[in-house]
Amino acid sequence: MRQLGVDIENQVVPILEEAAEILPDLRDADRGLYTAVTLPMAAAYTAAVSTVAESMAGAAECFRDMHGALEDCASDYEACDAAVAQAFGGE
C-alpha cells in the first residue's frame, strides 16, 4: 500500500505536471485561432484549454493527497495488526 502511493506520486503526477507545462503553448495559439476559424470554434478551443489547465492542476494535487492518505491507511493497518496480534498473545 505504501509503494502504491509512492508509485502514483512518482509516475502519475509528473505526467500531469508535464501536460500542465504544455498548456501555455496551446493558449498562445488562441489568438491566431480568432482569425483562422469561426468565432464559436475559437471560443470553444479557448474554453477547453482553460478547463484542461485547471483539471491538470487539480488532478495532480488530488494524486499527491492520495499518496498521503495511502500512507496514513498503511500506518493505521499496521497499528491495527499489531493490536490484534497483541490481543491474541503475539508480538
PDB file of C-alpha atoms in Angstrom:
ATOM      1  CA  MET A   1       0.000   0.000   0.000  1.00  0.00           C
ATOM      2  CA  ARG A   2       2.838   2.378   0.803  1.00  0.00           C
ATOM      3  CA  GLN A   3       4.516   1.611  -2.518  1.00  0.00           C
ATOM      4  CA  LEU A   4       1.293   2.352  -4.388  1.00  0.00           C
ATOM      5  CA  GLY A   5       1.295   5.898  -3.020  1.00  0.00           C
ATOM      6  CA  VAL A   6       4.960   6.341  -3.947  1.00  0.00           C
ATOM      7  CA  ASP A   7       4.362   4.954  -7.438  1.00  0.00           C
ATOM      8  CA  ILE A   8       1.388   7.243  -8.007  1.00  0.00           C
ATOM      9  CA  GLU A   9       3.377  10.295  -6.966  1.00  0.00           C
ATOM     10  CA  ASN A  10       6.431   9.263  -8.994  1.00  0.00           C
ATOM     11  CA  GLN A  11       4.694   8.054 -12.149  1.00  0.00           C
ATOM     12  CA  VAL A  12       1.344   9.831 -12.455  1.00  0.00           C
ATOM     13  CA  VAL A  13       1.958  13.297 -11.019  1.00  0.00           C
ATOM     14  CA  PRO A  14       4.924  14.070 -13.336  1.00  0.00           C
ATOM     15  CA  ILE A  15       2.777  13.293 -16.389  1.00  0.00           C
ATOM     16  CA  LEU A  16       0.097  15.674 -15.200  1.00  0.00           C
ATOM     17  CA  GLU A  17       2.672  18.351 -14.438  1.00  0.00           C
ATOM     18  CA  GLU A  18       4.263  17.900 -17.867  1.00  0.00           C
ATOM     19  CA  ALA A  19       0.873  18.272 -19.514  1.00  0.00           C
ATOM     20  CA  ALA A  20       0.265  21.422 -17.483  1.00  0.00           C
ATOM     21  CA  GLU A  21       3.566  22.856 -18.771  1.00  0.00           C
ATOM     22  CA  ILE A  22       2.463  22.336 -22.388  1.00  0.00           C
ATOM     23  CA  LEU A  23      -0.861  24.108 -21.931  1.00  0.00           C
ATOM     24  CA  PRO A  24       0.549  27.658 -22.036  1.00  0.00           C
ATOM     25  CA  ASP A  25       1.832  26.878 -25.531  1.00  0.00           C
ATOM     26  CA  LEU A  26      -1.688  25.900 -26.511  1.00  0.00           C
ATOM     27  CA  ARG A  27      -3.007  29.156 -25.096  1.00  0.00           C
ATOM     28  CA  ASP A  28      -0.621  31.044 -27.372  1.00  0.00           C
ATOM     29  CA  ALA A  29      -2.470  29.526 -30.312  1.00  0.00           C
ATOM     30  CA  ASP A  30      -5.714  31.111 -29.074  1.00  0.00           C
ATOM     31  CA  ARG A  31      -5.048  34.492 -30.615  1.00  0.00           C
ATOM     32  CA  GLY A  32      -4.271  33.019 -34.011  1.00  0.00           C
ATOM     33  CA  LEU A  33      -7.435  30.957 -33.981  1.00  0.00           C
ATOM     34  CA  TYR A  34      -9.626  34.003 -33.749  1.00  0.00           C
ATOM     35  CA  THR A  35      -8.534  34.987 -37.247  1.00  0.00           C
ATOM     36  CA  ALA A  36      -8.221  31.479 -38.726  1.00  0.00           C
ATOM     37  CA  VAL A  37     -11.505  29.814 -37.722  1.00  0.00           C
ATOM     38  CA  THR A  38     -15.024  30.858 -36.868  1.00  0.00           C
ATOM     39  CA  LEU A  39     -15.517  32.704 -33.607  1.00  0.00           C
ATOM     40  CA  PRO A  40     -17.520  29.881 -31.931  1.00  0.00           C
ATOM     41  CA  MET A  41     -14.792  27.356 -32.739  1.00  0.00           C
ATOM     42  CA  ALA A  42     -12.064  29.606 -31.384  1.00  0.00           C
ATOM     43  CA  ALA A  43     -14.071  30.345 -28.236  1.00  0.00           C
ATOM     44  CA  ALA A  44     -14.685  26.629 -27.687  1.00  0.00           C
ATOM     45  CA  TYR A  45     -10.960  25.923 -28.035  1.00  0.00           C
ATOM     46  CA  THR A  46     -10.106  28.671 -25.536  1.00  0.00           C
ATOM     47  CA  ALA A  47     -12.645  27.323 -23.047  1.00  0.00           C
ATOM     48  CA  ALA A  48     -11.377  23.766 -23.475  1.00  0.00           C
ATOM     49  CA  VAL A  49      -7.738  24.733 -22.887  1.00  0.00           C
ATOM     50  CA  SER A  50      -8.691  26.683 -19.753  1.00  0.00           C
ATOM     51  CA  THR A  51     -10.737  23.783 -18.412  1.00  0.00           C
ATOM     52  CA  VAL A  52      -7.956  21.272 -19.056  1.00  0.00           C
ATOM     53  CA  ALA A  53      -5.376  23.517 -17.380  1.00  0.00           C
ATOM     54  CA  GLU A  54      -7.465  23.675 -14.211  1.00  0.00           C
ATOM     55  CA  SER A  55      -8.143  19.938 -14.366  1.00  0.00           C
ATOM     56  CA  MET A  56      -4.447  19.048 -14.651  1.00  0.00           C
ATOM     57  CA  ALA A  57      -3.514  21.148 -11.643  1.00  0.00           C
ATOM     58  CA  GLY A  58      -6.418  19.757  -9.617  1.00  0.00           C
ATOM     59  CA  ALA A  59      -5.680  16.161 -10.597  1.00  0.00           C
ATOM     60  CA  ALA A  60      -2.004  16.440  -9.664  1.00  0.00           C
ATOM     61  CA  GLU A  61      -2.955  17.800  -6.242  1.00  0.00           C
ATOM     62  CA  CYS A  62      -5.513  15.007  -5.729  1.00  0.00           C
ATOM     63  CA  PHE A  63      -2.910  12.358  -6.517  1.00  0.00           C
ATOM     64  CA  ARG A  64      -0.470  13.954  -4.074  1.00  0.00           C
ATOM     65  CA  ASP A  65      -3.206  13.878  -1.431  1.00  0.00           C
ATOM     66  CA  MET A  66      -3.886  10.237  -2.271  1.00  0.00           C
ATOM     67  CA  HIS A  67      -0.258   9.408  -1.544  1.00  0.00           C
ATOM     68  CA  GLY A  68      -0.628  10.876   1.949  1.00  0.00           C
ATOM     69  CA  ALA A  69      -3.920   9.093   2.508  1.00  0.00           C
ATOM     70  CA  LEU A  70      -2.410   5.749   1.496  1.00  0.00           C
ATOM     71  CA  GLU A  71       0.490   6.337   3.912  1.00  0.00           C
ATOM     72  CA  ASP A  72      -1.976   7.063   6.718  1.00  0.00           C
ATOM     73  CA  CYS A  73      -4.027   3.997   5.826  1.00  0.00           C
ATOM     74  CA  ALA A  74      -0.929   1.778   5.862  1.00  0.00           C
ATOM     75  CA  SER A  75       0.060   3.147   9.284  1.00  0.00           C
ATOM     76  CA  ASP A  76      -3.439   2.502  10.634  1.00  0.00           C
ATOM     77  CA  TYR A  77      -3.395  -1.015   9.199  1.00  0.00           C
ATOM     78  CA  GLU A  78      -0.048  -1.754  10.851  1.00  0.00           C
ATOM     79  CA  ALA A  79      -1.271  -0.386  14.201  1.00  0.00           C
ATOM     80  CA  CYS A  80      -4.449  -2.462  13.984  1.00  0.00           C
ATOM     81  CA  ASP A  81      -2.497  -5.572  13.021  1.00  0.00           C
ATOM     82  CA  ALA A  82      -0.154  -5.077  15.974  1.00  0.00           C
ATOM     83  CA  ALA A  83      -3.074  -4.563  18.382  1.00  0.00           C
ATOM     84  CA  VAL A  84      -4.810  -7.732  17.173  1.00  0.00           C
ATOM     85  CA  ALA A  85      -1.571  -9.719  17.398  1.00  0.00           C
ATOM     86  CA  GLN A  86      -1.014  -8.480  20.951  1.00  0.00           C
ATOM     87  CA  ALA A  87      -4.599  -9.309  21.906  1.00  0.00           C
ATOM     88  CA  PHE A  88      -4.076 -12.869  20.751  1.00  0.00           C
ATOM     89  CA  GLY A  89      -0.752 -13.204  22.565  1.00  0.00           C
ATOM     90  CA  GLY A  90       1.510 -12.397  19.630  1.00  0.00           C
ATOM     91  CA  GLU A  91       4.191  -9.770  19.385  1.00  0.00           C
TER      92      GLU A  91
END
